[in-house]
Amino acid sequence: MLELYHHGSSVCAAKVRFGLAEKNMQADKYHYIDILAGEQFTDEYLAINPKAVVPSLVHDGNVINESTVILEYLDLAFPEKRLTPDNPLEYVKTRYWTKILDELLHPACGTLTFASAHRHIVKKNLSEEELKEFLASTPDHSVTADWAGFKKQVVKYGFEAPGATDKVKLYDKYLKKMNEDLKGSKWLASAEFGLADVSLTPYVNRVAMMGMSGWWEEGRLPYLADWWERIQQVSTFQSAILDWCPEGLTNDLMTFGSQSWPEVQEIIGLS
Ligand SMILES: N[C@@H](CCC(=O)N[C@@H](CS)C(=O)NCC(=O)O)C(=O)O
């Protein structure tokens, strides 16, 4: 029995759903945890994931946390169709990208998303009291080691929060690095679509869902733009990633994200 705890706009959860789908698998049970309403802070979920983050995978009663680790586990436990390349150089290229994601790109994504859209969404959907409780419930070691304090600052000050613009610049740096790596290569780590592509997809999709595709359009990052076109043609992309995001949240991400795009453009030197 395979159970996945996830959320519609979570990049890490999307990564696992996309990986499962590309392995021709489905979870037997999907538990939707609304992380913008504080459902990650219940005692029941904290017992599964003490960092109060999604995703979590439970396989026959065994809890597996951390999205990168979950995907590695799935490839070991269900090797019929592997996403990880066997070739050592392709394998380390994949590992390079999943390491960059975990250490740098994911924290940068949390900042970009909260400063652009989620701060407005939680303020719109939660009362002042609920928002206070939502922020107070976040454990220190959550999305990052200092997420509780940082999240509060970003919700309050947006891109003016200390360190926020550096995270956006970091995002820019790695989108450019993806573009470089895709020069002359159809997929990120090997000739075949694989784990690196699965893992990076939600991070490019996040930018697109917030109306910020101008980041790579008009010849700015042409190899990334071509890769993104190919990714959207992958047959499981729509059902594994987009369809799980509720319509209201999809609209809010686009509305608030588009409003924030001029500010982001200024930070990355596009305006
Ligand atoms: N390193 C973790 C990070 C998980 C994570 O940051 N999840 C986010 C959504 S993508 C979350 O649950 N955030 C909850 C919050 O901000 O309170 C992983 O890869 O699984």
Coordinates of C-alpha atoms and ligand atoms in Angstrom, one line a residue:
M1 CA 0.0 0.0 0.0
L2 CA 1.5 3.3 -1.2
E3 CA 0.1 6.5 0.4
L4 CA 1.2 10.0 -0.7
Y5 CA 0.7 13.1 1.5
H6 CA 0.8 16.1 -0.8
H7 CA -0.5 19.5 -1.9
G8 CA -1.6 21.1 -5.2
S9 CA 1.0 23.9 -5.4
S10 CA 3.9 22.1 -3.6
V11 CA 6.8 21.8 -5.9
C12 CA 8.3 18.9 -3.9
A13 CA 5.0 17.0 -4.0
A14 CA 4.6 17.6 -7.7
K15 CA 8.1 16.2 -8.2
V16 CA 7.1 12.9 -6.5
R17 CA 3.7 12.7 -8.4
F18 CA 5.5 13.3 -11.7
G19 CA 8.1 10.6 -10.8
L20 CA 5.5 8.1 -9.9
A21 CA 3.6 8.8 -13.1
E22 CA 6.7 8.4 -15.2
K23 CA 7.4 5.1 -13.5
N24 CA 3.9 4.1 -14.6
M25 CA 2.8 4.1 -11.0
Q26 CA 0.1 5.7 -8.9
A27 CA -0.2 5.9 -5.1
D28 CA -3.1 3.8 -3.7
K29 CA -4.2 6.7 -1.6
Y30 CA -3.6 10.5 -1.9
H31 CA -4.0 12.6 1.2
Y32 CA -4.4 16.2 0.4
I33 CA -2.7 18.5 3.0
D34 CA -3.6 22.1 2.5
I35 CA -0.3 23.8 3.5
L36 CA -1.8 27.2 2.9
A37 CA -4.5 26.5 5.5
G38 CA -2.2 25.0 8.1
E39 CA -3.2 21.4 7.7
Q40 CA 0.5 20.4 7.9
F41 CA 0.5 21.3 11.6
T42 CA -1.9 18.7 13.0
D43 CA -0.5 16.2 15.5
E44 CA -1.5 13.4 13.2
Y45 CA 0.6 14.8 10.3
L46 CA 3.5 15.9 12.5
A47 CA 3.8 12.3 13.6
I48 CA 4.5 11.4 10.0
N49 CA 6.5 14.5 9.0
P50 CA 8.0 16.4 12.0
K51 CA 9.1 19.2 9.8
A52 CA 5.5 19.8 8.9
V53 CA 6.2 19.8 5.1
V54 CA 4.8 17.8 2.2
P55 CA 5.4 15.4 0.6
S56 CA 5.5 12.2 2.7
L57 CA 5.3 8.7 1.4
V58 CA 4.1 5.8 3.4
H59 CA 4.8 2.4 1.9
D60 CA 3.3 -0.5 3.7
G61 CA 3.4 1.5 7.0
N62 CA 7.0 2.7 6.5
V63 CA 7.3 6.5 6.4
I64 CA 9.7 8.0 3.8
N65 CA 10.3 11.8 4.0
E66 CA 12.2 14.2 1.8
S67 CA 11.2 14.4 -1.9
T68 CA 14.6 13.6 -3.3
V69 CA 14.9 10.6 -1.0
I70 CA 11.4 9.5 -1.8
L71 CA 12.2 9.4 -5.5
E72 CA 15.5 7.5 -4.9
Y73 CA 13.5 5.0 -2.8
L74 CA 10.9 4.5 -5.5
D75 CA 13.6 3.8 -8.0
L76 CA 15.1 1.2 -5.7
A77 CA 11.9 -0.4 -4.5
F78 CA 10.2 -0.4 -8.0
P79 CA 13.1 -0.9 -10.4
E80 CA 10.9 -2.0 -13.4
K81 CA 11.2 1.4 -14.9
R82 CA 14.1 3.4 -13.5
L83 CA 14.4 7.2 -13.7
T84 CA 18.0 7.3 -12.5
P85 CA 20.6 6.8 -15.2
D86 CA 23.0 3.8 -14.8
N87 CA 25.9 5.5 -16.6
P88 CA 28.2 7.0 -13.9
L89 CA 28.6 10.4 -15.5
E90 CA 24.9 10.7 -16.2
Y91 CA 24.2 9.5 -12.6
V92 CA 26.4 12.2 -11.1
K93 CA 24.9 14.9 -13.3
T94 CA 21.5 13.9 -12.0
R95 CA 22.8 13.9 -8.4
Y96 CA 24.4 17.4 -9.0
W97 CA 20.9 18.7 -9.9
T98 CA 19.0 17.0 -7.1
K99 CA 21.6 18.3 -4.6
I100 CA 21.4 21.9 -6.0
L101 CA 17.6 21.6 -5.7
D102 CA 17.6 20.5 -2.1
E103 CA 20.3 22.9 -0.9
L104 CA 19.7 26.0 -2.9
L105 CA 16.9 26.1 -5.5
H106 CA 14.2 24.8 -3.2
P107 CA 14.8 27.4 -0.5
A108 CA 14.9 30.0 -3.2
C109 CA 11.6 28.8 -4.6
G110 CA 10.0 29.0 -1.2
T111 CA 11.0 32.7 -1.1
L112 CA 10.0 33.5 -4.6
T113 CA 6.6 31.9 -4.2
F114 CA 5.8 33.3 -0.8
A115 CA 7.0 36.8 -1.7
S116 CA 5.2 36.8 -5.1
A117 CA 2.0 35.0 -4.4
H118 CA 1.5 32.9 -1.2
R119 CA 1.8 35.9 1.1
H120 CA -1.2 37.5 -0.6
I121 CA -3.1 34.2 -0.7
V122 CA -2.8 33.5 3.0
K123 CA -3.7 37.1 3.8
K124 CA -6.8 36.8 1.6
N125 CA -7.9 33.4 2.9
L126 CA -7.1 33.5 6.6
S127 CA -8.4 35.9 9.3
E128 CA -5.8 37.9 11.2
E129 CA -6.0 35.4 14.1
E130 CA -5.7 32.4 11.8
L131 CA -2.7 33.9 10.0
K132 CA -1.0 34.5 13.4
E133 CA -1.6 30.9 14.4
F134 CA -0.5 29.7 10.9
L135 CA 2.8 31.5 11.2
A136 CA 3.3 30.6 14.9
S137 CA 2.8 26.9 14.1
T138 CA 5.6 26.6 11.6
P139 CA 8.5 24.7 13.2
D140 CA 11.9 26.3 13.0
H141 CA 13.4 23.5 11.0
S142 CA 10.9 23.2 8.2
V143 CA 11.3 24.1 4.5
T144 CA 14.7 25.4 5.6
A145 CA 16.6 25.4 8.9
D146 CA 15.3 29.0 9.7
W147 CA 11.9 28.8 7.9
A148 CA 9.7 29.9 10.8
G149 CA 11.3 33.3 11.1
F150 CA 12.0 33.8 7.4
K151 CA 8.4 32.9 6.4
K152 CA 7.1 35.5 8.9
Q153 CA 9.4 38.1 7.4
V154 CA 8.5 37.3 3.8
V155 CA 4.8 37.3 4.5
K156 CA 5.2 40.7 6.2
Y157 CA 7.6 42.4 3.9
G158 CA 7.6 40.4 0.6
F159 CA 10.8 41.1 -1.4
E160 CA 11.9 43.7 1.2
A161 CA 12.5 40.9 3.7
P162 CA 16.2 40.6 4.5
G163 CA 17.8 38.2 2.1
A164 CA 14.8 37.8 -0.2
T165 CA 16.3 39.4 -3.3
D166 CA 19.4 37.2 -2.9
K167 CA 17.2 34.1 -3.2
V168 CA 15.6 35.5 -6.4
K169 CA 19.0 36.1 -7.9
L170 CA 20.0 32.5 -6.9
Y171 CA 16.9 31.3 -8.8
D172 CA 18.0 33.2 -11.8
K173 CA 21.5 31.8 -11.5
Y174 CA 20.3 28.2 -11.7
L175 CA 17.8 28.8 -14.5
K176 CA 20.8 30.1 -16.4
K177 CA 22.8 27.1 -15.4
M178 CA 20.0 24.8 -16.7
N179 CA 20.0 26.7 -19.9
E180 CA 23.8 26.2 -20.2
D181 CA 23.5 22.4 -19.5
L182 CA 20.7 22.1 -22.1
K183 CA 22.8 23.6 -24.8
G184 CA 23.2 20.7 -27.3
S185 CA 21.3 18.3 -25.1
K186 CA 17.6 17.4 -25.2
W187 CA 17.4 16.5 -21.5
L188 CA 19.2 17.6 -18.4
A189 CA 21.5 14.8 -17.4
S190 CA 21.4 12.3 -20.2
A191 CA 20.1 11.6 -23.7
E192 CA 17.0 10.2 -22.1
F193 CA 14.4 12.0 -20.1
G194 CA 15.1 11.1 -16.4
L195 CA 15.2 12.0 -12.7
A196 CA 16.9 15.4 -13.2
D197 CA 14.1 16.4 -15.7
V198 CA 11.4 15.2 -13.3
S199 CA 13.0 17.0 -10.4
L200 CA 13.5 20.4 -12.1
T201 CA 10.1 20.5 -13.9
P202 CA 8.0 21.8 -10.9
Y203 CA 10.5 24.6 -10.4
V204 CA 10.2 25.9 -14.0
N205 CA 6.5 25.2 -13.9
R206 CA 6.2 27.4 -10.7
V207 CA 7.7 30.3 -12.6
A208 CA 5.3 29.7 -15.5
M209 CA 2.2 29.4 -13.2
M210 CA 3.1 32.7 -11.7
G211 CA 3.1 34.4 -15.1
M212 CA 6.8 34.8 -15.2
S213 CA 7.8 32.8 -18.3
G214 CA 9.3 36.1 -19.6
W215 CA 12.3 34.9 -17.5
W216 CA 13.3 32.6 -20.5
E217 CA 11.1 33.8 -23.4
E218 CA 12.1 36.1 -26.3
G219 CA 15.4 34.4 -26.7
R220 CA 16.6 35.1 -23.1
L221 CA 17.2 31.4 -22.2
P222 CA 16.5 29.6 -25.5
Y223 CA 17.6 26.1 -24.5
L224 CA 15.6 26.2 -21.3
A225 CA 12.6 27.5 -23.3
D226 CA 12.9 24.5 -25.7
W227 CA 13.2 22.1 -22.9
W228 CA 10.1 23.6 -21.2
E229 CA 8.2 23.1 -24.5
R230 CA 9.3 19.4 -24.5
I231 CA 8.4 18.9 -20.9
Q232 CA 4.9 20.2 -21.5
Q233 CA 4.5 17.5 -24.2
V234 CA 5.4 14.7 -21.7
S235 CA 2.1 12.7 -21.6
T236 CA 1.9 12.7 -17.7
F237 CA 2.8 16.3 -17.2
Q238 CA -0.8 17.7 -17.1
S239 CA -2.3 15.0 -14.9
A240 CA 0.6 14.6 -12.5
I241 CA 1.3 18.3 -12.0
L242 CA -1.3 20.8 -13.2
D243 CA -4.5 18.9 -12.5
W244 CA -3.8 18.6 -8.8
C245 CA -3.7 22.3 -8.3
P246 CA -7.2 23.6 -7.5
E247 CA -8.6 26.2 -9.9
G248 CA -8.8 28.9 -7.3
L249 CA -5.2 28.4 -6.3
T250 CA -4.1 28.3 -10.0
N251 CA -5.8 31.6 -10.6
D252 CA -4.4 33.2 -7.5
L253 CA -0.8 32.1 -8.4
M254 CA -1.3 33.7 -11.8
T255 CA -2.9 36.9 -10.5
F256 CA -0.5 37.6 -7.7
G257 CA 2.5 36.2 -9.5
S258 CA 1.9 38.5 -12.6
Q259 CA 1.5 41.5 -10.3
S260 CA 4.9 40.7 -8.7
W261 CA 6.7 40.0 -12.1
P262 CA 7.8 43.7 -12.6
E263 CA 9.5 43.6 -9.1
V264 CA 11.1 40.2 -9.9
Q265 CA 12.3 41.6 -13.3
E266 CA 13.9 44.5 -11.5
I267 CA 15.7 42.2 -9.1
I268 CA 17.1 40.0 -11.9
G269 CA 18.0 43.0 -14.0
L270 CA 15.4 42.3 -16.8
S271 CA 13.7 45.7 -16.7
Ligands
LIG1 N1 13.3 19.1 1.8 C1 11.9 18.8 1.8 C2 11.1 20.2 1.6 C3 9.6 20.0 1.6 C4 9.0 21.4 1.5 O1 9.6 22.4 1.6 N2 7.6 21.4 1.3 C5 6.9 22.6 1.2 C6 6.0 22.6 0.0 S1 7.0 22.5 -1.5 C7 6.0 22.7 2.4 O2 5.4 21.7 2.8 N3 5.8 23.9 3.1 C8 5.0 24.0 4.2 C9 5.2 25.4 4.9 O3 5.7 26.3 4.2 O4 4.7 25.5 6.0 C10 11.5 17.9 0.7 O5 12.2 17.9 -0.3 O6 10.6 17.1 0.9

